[in-house]
Tab-separated table of C-alpha atoms in Angstrom:
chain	number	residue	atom	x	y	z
A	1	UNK	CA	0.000	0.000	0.000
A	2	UNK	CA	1.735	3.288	-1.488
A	3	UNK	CA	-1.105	5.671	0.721
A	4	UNK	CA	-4.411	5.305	1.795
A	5	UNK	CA	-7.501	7.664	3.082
A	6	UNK	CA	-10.760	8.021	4.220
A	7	UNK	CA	-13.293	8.412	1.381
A	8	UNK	CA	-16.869	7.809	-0.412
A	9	UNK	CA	-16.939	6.302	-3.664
A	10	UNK	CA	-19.267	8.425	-6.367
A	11	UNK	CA	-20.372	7.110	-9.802
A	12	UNK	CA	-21.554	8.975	-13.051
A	13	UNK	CA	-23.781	7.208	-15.699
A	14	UNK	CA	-23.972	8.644	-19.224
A	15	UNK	CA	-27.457	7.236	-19.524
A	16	UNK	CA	-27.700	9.579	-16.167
A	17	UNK	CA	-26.303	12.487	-17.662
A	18	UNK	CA	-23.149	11.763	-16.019
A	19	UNK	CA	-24.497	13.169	-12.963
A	20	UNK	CA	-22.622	12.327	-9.538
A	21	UNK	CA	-24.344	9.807	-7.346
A	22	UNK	CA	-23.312	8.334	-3.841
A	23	UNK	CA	-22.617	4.605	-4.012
A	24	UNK	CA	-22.928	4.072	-0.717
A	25	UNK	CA	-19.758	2.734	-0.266
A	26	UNK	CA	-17.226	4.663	1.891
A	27	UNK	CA	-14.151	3.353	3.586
A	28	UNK	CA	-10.510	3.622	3.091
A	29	UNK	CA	-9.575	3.939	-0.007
A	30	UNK	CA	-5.998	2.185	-0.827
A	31	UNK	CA	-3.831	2.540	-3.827
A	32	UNK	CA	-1.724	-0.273	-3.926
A	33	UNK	CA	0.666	-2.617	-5.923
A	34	UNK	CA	-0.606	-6.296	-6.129
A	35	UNK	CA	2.281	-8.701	-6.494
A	36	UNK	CA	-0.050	-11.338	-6.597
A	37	UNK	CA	-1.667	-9.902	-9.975
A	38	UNK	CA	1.480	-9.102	-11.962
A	39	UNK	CA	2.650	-6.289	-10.317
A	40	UNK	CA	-0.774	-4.443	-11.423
A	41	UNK	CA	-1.577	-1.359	-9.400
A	42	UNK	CA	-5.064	-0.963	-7.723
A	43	UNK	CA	-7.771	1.537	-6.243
A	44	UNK	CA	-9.110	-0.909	-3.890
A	45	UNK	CA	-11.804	0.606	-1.211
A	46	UNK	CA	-11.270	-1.104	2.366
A	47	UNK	CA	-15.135	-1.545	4.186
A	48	UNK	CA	-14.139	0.132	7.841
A	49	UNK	CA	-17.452	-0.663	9.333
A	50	UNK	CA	-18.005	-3.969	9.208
A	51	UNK	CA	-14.789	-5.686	8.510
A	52	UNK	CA	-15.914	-6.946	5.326
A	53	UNK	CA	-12.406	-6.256	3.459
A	54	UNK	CA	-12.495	-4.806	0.085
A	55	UNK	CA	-15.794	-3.560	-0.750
A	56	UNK	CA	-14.428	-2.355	-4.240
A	57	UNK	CA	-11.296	-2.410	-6.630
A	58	UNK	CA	-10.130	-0.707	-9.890
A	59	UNK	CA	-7.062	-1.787	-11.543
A	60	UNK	CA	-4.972	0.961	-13.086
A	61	UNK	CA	-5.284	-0.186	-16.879
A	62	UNK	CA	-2.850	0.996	-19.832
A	63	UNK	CA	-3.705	4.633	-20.283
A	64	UNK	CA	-5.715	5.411	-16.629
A	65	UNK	CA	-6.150	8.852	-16.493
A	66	UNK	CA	-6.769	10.370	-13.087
A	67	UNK	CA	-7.814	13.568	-12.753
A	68	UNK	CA	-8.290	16.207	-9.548
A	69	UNK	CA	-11.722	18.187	-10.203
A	70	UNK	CA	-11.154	19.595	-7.053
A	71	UNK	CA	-9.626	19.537	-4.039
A	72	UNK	CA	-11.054	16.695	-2.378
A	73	UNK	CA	-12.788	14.802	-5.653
A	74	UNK	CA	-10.712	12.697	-8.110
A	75	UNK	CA	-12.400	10.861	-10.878
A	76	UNK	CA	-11.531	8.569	-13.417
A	77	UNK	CA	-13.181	6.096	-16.447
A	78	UNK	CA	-14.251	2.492	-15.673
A	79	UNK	CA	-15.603	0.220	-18.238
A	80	UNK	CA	-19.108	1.233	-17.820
A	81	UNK	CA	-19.041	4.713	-15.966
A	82	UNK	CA	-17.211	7.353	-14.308
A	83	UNK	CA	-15.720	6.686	-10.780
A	84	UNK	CA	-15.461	9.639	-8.260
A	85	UNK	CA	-13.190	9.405	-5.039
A	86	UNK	CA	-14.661	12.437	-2.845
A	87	UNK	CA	-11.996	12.308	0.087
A	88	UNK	CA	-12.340	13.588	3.938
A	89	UNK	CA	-9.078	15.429	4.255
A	90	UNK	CA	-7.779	17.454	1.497
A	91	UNK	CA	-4.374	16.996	2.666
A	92	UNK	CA	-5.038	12.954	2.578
A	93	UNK	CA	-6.270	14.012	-1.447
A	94	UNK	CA	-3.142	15.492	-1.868
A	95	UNK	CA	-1.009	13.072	-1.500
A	96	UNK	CA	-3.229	10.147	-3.141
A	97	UNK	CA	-3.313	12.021	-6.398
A	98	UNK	CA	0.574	12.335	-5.881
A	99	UNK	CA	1.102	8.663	-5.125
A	100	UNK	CA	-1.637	7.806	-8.103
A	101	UNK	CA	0.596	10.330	-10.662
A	102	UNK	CA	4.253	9.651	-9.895
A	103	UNK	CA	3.333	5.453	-9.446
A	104	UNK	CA	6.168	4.621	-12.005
């Protein structure tokens, strides 16, 4: 695990209008380097309430873009919509989108 934070997990539909809805999923949100899955890094979203382990994962695919919208959201494409990451801390935001951009 490169960094981690506390954070709810947003998705946009284009049949939607790519409006931002909540998931309902919150937790901590790890990026992370699975050695078990060819070196592949991951957005993986840890459940903190129930113990339920990861609630959600994203691999970082050949050409992920990542983008800060703001301060504390970060968004990117999945295969079927677009993910939001609205963070608690902006300072935790900081240095995920850091981690996220300088991974190689």
């Amino acid at each position: 695990i490169f960094t981690a934070a506390v954070a709810r997990l947003y998705f946009a539909f284009e049949q939607d209008g790519n409006v931002w809805k909540y998931s309902g999923l919150w937790g901590a949100m790890a990026f992370c380097k699975d050695r078990q899955k060819n070196d592949s890094y991951f957005l993986r979203l840890i459940d903190m309430e129930t113990n339920r382990g990861v609630i959600w994962e994203q691999e970082l695919y050949i050409g992920f873009h990542y983008s800060r919208d703001c301060p504390f959201l970060h968004s990117f494409e999945t295969d079927d919509c677009l993910a939001g990451i609205q963070f608690v801390d902006q300072g935790e935001a900081d240095v995920f989108y850091d981690k996220v951009l300088n991974r190689d």
